[in-house]
PDB file of C-alpha atoms in Angstrom:
ATOM      1  CA  MET A   1     110.854 120.141  49.352  1.00  0.00           C
ATOM      2  CA  LEU A   2     109.500 117.759  52.000  1.00  0.00           C
ATOM      3  CA  ALA A   3     111.943 119.097  54.613  1.00  0.00           C
ATOM      4  CA  THR A   4     110.787 122.651  53.882  1.00  0.00           C
ATOM      5  CA  ILE A   5     107.133 121.723  54.393  1.00  0.00           C
ATOM      6  CA  GLU A   6     107.968 119.904  57.619  1.00  0.00           C
ATOM      7  CA  ARG A   7     109.980 122.887  58.811  1.00  0.00           C
ATOM      8  CA  MET A   8     107.048 125.242  58.075  1.00  0.00           C
ATOM      9  CA  GLU A   9     104.682 122.961  60.011  1.00  0.00           C
ATOM     10  CA  ILE A  10     107.037 123.005  62.995  1.00  0.00           C
ATOM     11  CA  LEU A  11     107.284 126.812  62.849  1.00  0.00           C
ATOM     12  CA  ASP A  12     103.479 127.105  62.606  1.00  0.00           C
ATOM     13  CA  THR A  13     103.093 124.873  65.659  1.00  0.00           C
ATOM     14  CA  ALA A  14     105.687 126.963  67.520  1.00  0.00           C
ATOM     15  CA  ASP A  15     103.681 130.104  66.667  1.00  0.00           C
ATOM     16  CA  GLU A  16     100.535 128.453  68.036  1.00  0.00           C
ATOM     17  CA  LEU A  17     102.363 127.505  71.232  1.00  0.00           C
ATOM     18  CA  SER A  18     103.695 131.034  71.678  1.00  0.00           C
ATOM     19  CA  GLN A  19     100.171 132.436  71.216  1.00  0.00           C
ATOM     20  CA  MET A  20      98.864 130.014  73.841  1.00  0.00           C
ATOM     21  CA  ILE A  21     101.543 131.181  76.253  1.00  0.00           C
ATOM     22  CA  LEU A  22     100.839 134.854  75.489  1.00  0.00           C
ATOM     23  CA  GLN A  23      97.131 134.292  76.206  1.00  0.00           C
ATOM     24  CA  SER A  24      97.734 132.336  79.417  1.00  0.00           C
ATOM     25  CA  GLU A  25      96.723 133.461  82.894  1.00  0.00           C
ATOM     26  CA  VAL A  26     100.389 133.454  83.901  1.00  0.00           C
ATOM     27  CA  VAL A  27     101.281 136.056  81.257  1.00  0.00           C
ATOM     28  CA  GLU A  28      98.158 138.084  82.027  1.00  0.00           C
ATOM     29  CA  TYR A  29      99.118 138.170  85.717  1.00  0.00           C
ATOM     30  CA  TYR A  30     102.692 139.162  84.770  1.00  0.00           C
ATOM     31  CA  ARG A  31     101.457 142.038  82.612  1.00  0.00           C
ATOM     32  CA  LYS A  32      99.064 143.209  85.331  1.00  0.00           C
ATOM     33  CA  CYS A  33     101.838 143.207  87.931  1.00  0.00           C
ATOM     34  CA  LEU A  34     104.230 144.982  85.573  1.00  0.00           C
ATOM     35  CA  TYR A  35     101.617 147.672  84.885  1.00  0.00           C
ATOM     36  CA  LYS A  36     100.939 148.186  88.602  1.00  0.00           C
ATOM     37  CA  MET A  37     104.654 148.404  89.361  1.00  0.00           C
ATOM     38  CA  GLN A  38     105.349 150.837  86.513  1.00  0.00           C
ATOM     39  CA  ASN A  39     102.405 153.071  87.331  1.00  0.00           C
ATOM     40  CA  ASN A  40     102.722 153.449  91.088  1.00  0.00           C
ATOM     41  CA  GLU A  41     104.555 156.670  91.874  1.00  0.00           C
ATOM     42  CA  GLU A  42     105.905 155.507  95.244  1.00  0.00           C
ATOM     43  CA  THR A  43     107.222 152.268  93.748  1.00  0.00           C
ATOM     44  CA  GLN A  44     108.837 154.157  90.882  1.00  0.00           C
ATOM     45  CA  ARG A  45     110.470 156.544  93.355  1.00  0.00           C
ATOM     46  CA  LYS A  46     112.060 153.539  95.072  1.00  0.00           C
ATOM     47  CA  VAL A  47     113.172 152.057  91.755  1.00  0.00           C
ATOM     48  CA  ARG A  48     114.702 155.364  90.621  1.00  0.00           C
ATOM     49  CA  ARG A  49     116.473 155.764  93.955  1.00  0.00           C
ATOM     50  CA  PHE A  50     117.883 152.235  93.673  1.00  0.00           C
ATOM     51  CA  THR A  51     118.982 152.803  90.051  1.00  0.00           C
ATOM     52  CA  LYS A  52     120.773 156.017  91.027  1.00  0.00           C
ATOM     53  CA  MET A  53     122.424 154.278  93.968  1.00  0.00           C
ATOM     54  CA  LYS A  54     123.398 151.316  91.770  1.00  0.00           C
ATOM     55  CA  ASP A  55     125.291 153.669  89.450  1.00  0.00           C
ATOM     56  CA  LEU A  56     127.205 155.051  92.423  1.00  0.00           C
ATOM     57  CA  TYR A  57     127.803 151.506  93.676  1.00  0.00           C
ATOM     58  CA  GLU A  58     129.299 150.482  90.313  1.00  0.00           C
ATOM     59  CA  GLU A  59     131.629 153.473  90.410  1.00  0.00           C
ATOM     60  CA  VAL A  60     132.770 152.579  93.927  1.00  0.00           C
ATOM     61  CA  GLN A  61     133.288 148.939  92.875  1.00  0.00           C
ATOM     62  CA  ARG A  62     135.914 150.018  90.344  1.00  0.00           C
ATOM     63  CA  PHE A  63     138.167 151.078  93.229  1.00  0.00           C
ATOM     64  CA  GLY A  64     136.906 148.660  95.879  1.00  0.00           C
ATOM     65  CA  ARG A  65     137.747 149.333  99.508  1.00  0.00           C
ATOM     66  CA  TYR A  66     140.120 152.098  98.467  1.00  0.00           C
ATOM     67  CA  HIS A  67     137.259 154.375  97.393  1.00  0.00           C
ATOM     68  CA  PRO A  68     136.680 157.047 100.081  1.00  0.00           C
ATOM     69  CA  ASP A  69     132.892 156.411 100.102  1.00  0.00           C
ATOM     70  CA  TYR A  70     133.115 152.609 100.010  1.00  0.00           C
ATOM     71  CA  LYS A  71     131.526 151.839 103.412  1.00  0.00           C
ATOM     72  CA  THR A  72     128.837 154.500 103.068  1.00  0.00           C
ATOM     73  CA  VAL A  73     127.814 153.403  99.587  1.00  0.00           C
ATOM     74  CA  MET A  74     127.848 149.698 100.497  1.00  0.00           C
ATOM     75  CA  LYS A  75     125.564 150.349 103.469  1.00  0.00           C
ATOM     76  CA  GLU A  76     123.233 152.630 101.528  1.00  0.00           C
ATOM     77  CA  ILE A  77     122.883 150.301  98.530  1.00  0.00           C
ATOM     78  CA  ARG A  78     121.752 147.483 100.830  1.00  0.00           C
ATOM     79  CA  GLU A  79     119.207 149.750 102.530  1.00  0.00           C
ATOM     80  CA  VAL A  80     117.829 151.141  99.261  1.00  0.00           C
ATOM     81  CA  LYS A  81     117.631 147.683  97.690  1.00  0.00           C
ATOM     82  CA  ARG A  82     115.828 146.312 100.723  1.00  0.00           C
ATOM     83  CA  GLU A  83     113.345 149.192 100.619  1.00  0.00           C
ATOM     84  CA  MET A  84     112.673 148.510  96.929  1.00  0.00           C
ATOM     85  CA  ASP A  85     112.481 144.722  97.401  1.00  0.00           C
ATOM     86  CA  LEU A  86     109.948 145.088 100.220  1.00  0.00           C
ATOM     87  CA  ASP A  87     107.643 147.256  98.111  1.00  0.00           C
ATOM     88  CA  ASP A  88     104.390 145.325  97.543  1.00  0.00           C
ATOM     89  CA  HIS A  89     104.313 146.046  93.802  1.00  0.00           C
ATOM     90  CA  VAL A  90     107.936 145.003  93.276  1.00  0.00           C
ATOM     91  CA  ALA A  91     107.445 141.825  95.325  1.00  0.00           C
ATOM     92  CA  GLU A  92     104.261 140.908  93.447  1.00  0.00           C
ATOM     93  CA  PHE A  93     105.975 141.575  90.106  1.00  0.00           C
ATOM     94  CA  ARG A  94     108.897 139.337  91.064  1.00  0.00           C
ATOM     95  CA  ARG A  95     106.493 136.527  92.009  1.00  0.00           C
ATOM     96  CA  ALA A  96     104.734 136.918  88.655  1.00  0.00           C
ATOM     97  CA  GLU A  97     108.090 136.999  86.873  1.00  0.00           C
ATOM     98  CA  ASN A  98     109.133 133.758  88.595  1.00  0.00           C
ATOM     99  CA  GLU A  99     105.839 132.076  87.697  1.00  0.00           C
ATOM    100  CA  LEU A 100     106.314 133.060  84.052  1.00  0.00           C
ATOM    101  CA  GLN A 101     109.907 131.837  84.098  1.00  0.00           C
ATOM    102  CA  ASP A 102     108.750 128.525  85.584  1.00  0.00           C
ATOM    103  CA  LEU A 103     106.222 128.123  82.773  1.00  0.00           C
ATOM    104  CA  LEU A 104     108.835 128.887  80.106  1.00  0.00           C
ATOM    105  CA  ASP A 105     111.327 126.528  81.769  1.00  0.00           C
ATOM    106  CA  GLU A 106     108.743 123.759  81.827  1.00  0.00           C
ATOM    107  CA  VAL A 107     107.864 124.259  78.150  1.00  0.00           C
ATOM    108  CA  SER A 108     111.578 124.271  77.192  1.00  0.00           C
ATOM    109  CA  HIS A 109     112.133 121.147  79.245  1.00  0.00           C
ATOM    110  CA  LEU A 110     109.198 119.329  77.642  1.00  0.00           C
ATOM    111  CA  ILE A 111     110.224 120.281  74.123  1.00  0.00           C
ATOM    112  CA  GLY A 112     113.906 119.499  74.606  1.00  0.00           C
ATOM    113  CA  HIS A 113     113.350 116.196  76.322  1.00  0.00           C
ATOM    114  CA  SER A 114     110.721 115.099  73.817  1.00  0.00           C
ATOM    115  CA  VAL A 115     113.609 115.045  71.335  1.00  0.00           C
ATOM    116  CA  SER A 116     116.082 113.330  73.693  1.00  0.00           C
ATOM    117  CA  THR A 117     116.862 113.252  77.386  1.00  0.00           C
ATOM    118  CA  ASN A 118     120.408 114.251  76.408  1.00  0.00           C
ATOM    119  CA  VAL A 119     119.315 117.604  74.974  1.00  0.00           C
ATOM    120  CA  LYS A 120     120.666 120.442  77.097  1.00  0.00           C
ATOM    121  CA  VAL A 121     117.863 122.717  78.212  1.00  0.00           C
ATOM    122  CA  PRO A 122     118.916 125.965  79.939  1.00  0.00           C
ATOM    123  CA  SER A 123     116.830 126.574  83.009  1.00  0.00           C
ATOM    124  CA  GLY A 124     116.845 128.796  86.063  1.00  0.00           C
ATOM    125  CA  ASN A 125     114.847 126.134  87.913  1.00  0.00           C
ATOM    126  CA  PRO A 126     116.927 123.424  89.613  1.00  0.00           C
ATOM    127  CA  PHE A 127     113.956 121.035  89.247  1.00  0.00           C
ATOM    128  CA  PHE A 128     114.502 121.009  85.481  1.00  0.00           C
ATOM    129  CA  SER A 129     118.284 121.349  85.387  1.00  0.00           C
ATOM    130  CA  SER A 130     119.142 117.706  86.115  1.00  0.00           C
ATOM    131  CA  GLY A 131     120.395 116.154  82.908  1.00  0.00           C
ATOM    132  CA  GLY A 132     119.975 119.564  81.310  1.00  0.00           C
ATOM    133  CA  GLY A 133     122.270 122.488  80.523  1.00  0.00           C
ATOM    134  CA  SER A 134     125.907 122.801  81.390  1.00  0.00           C
ATOM    135  CA  CYS A 135     125.242 125.438  84.052  1.00  0.00           C
ATOM    136  CA  GLY A 136     124.047 124.513  87.492  1.00  0.00           C
ATOM    137  CA  GLY A 137     120.904 126.621  87.777  1.00  0.00           C
ATOM    138  CA  GLY A 138     120.907 128.005  84.246  1.00  0.00           C
ATOM    139  CA  CYS A 139     122.981 130.600  82.469  1.00  0.00           C
ATOM    140  CA  GLY A 140     120.787 133.527  83.494  1.00  0.00           C
ATOM    141  CA  SER A 141     121.127 132.761  87.176  1.00  0.00           C
ATOM    142  CA  GLY A 142     124.860 133.189  87.547  1.00  0.00           C
ATOM    143  CA  GLY A 143     125.167 129.444  88.039  1.00  0.00           C
ATOM    144  CA  SER A 144     128.207 127.244  88.283  1.00  0.00           C
ATOM    145  CA  CYS A 145     129.390 128.229  84.813  1.00  0.00           C
ATOM    146  CA  SER A 146     130.227 131.646  86.307  1.00  0.00           C
ATOM    147  CA  CYS A 147     127.971 133.633  84.021  1.00  0.00           C
ATOM    148  CA  SER A 148     126.460 136.727  85.588  1.00  0.00           C
ATOM    149  CA  ALA A 149     122.809 137.324  86.252  1.00  0.00           C
TER     150      ALA A 149
END
């Protein structure tokens, strides 16, 4: 019975922490940037163009250099991606996304290491990965464990 009460207290505290994060300036900035990116017609045109080109790129990758359009598609995908990446709304969203990820990494690090410094804490931030997870740079980053981003 005591373990159940303790578990409920921990879950309640976790809910409070998640609400604090959701109400933070970092999350508010992320949501604002996401909204601006999703609601700008020019930005969305670039995103759609990249998505369409990415599908073609994946098809070409199945055959590699033997695909008749390999060089053309490889050149075009780089150009389209660059155009999308240089869009102000996409760039601002990515900065906001990184700030949010940094906050979540820091919270995970603090929680994990408050239990023990030996607890593995996945992180995309190399600042927090020392002594942490088994992947250099975190599982989501395509780190040394060979997982894909």
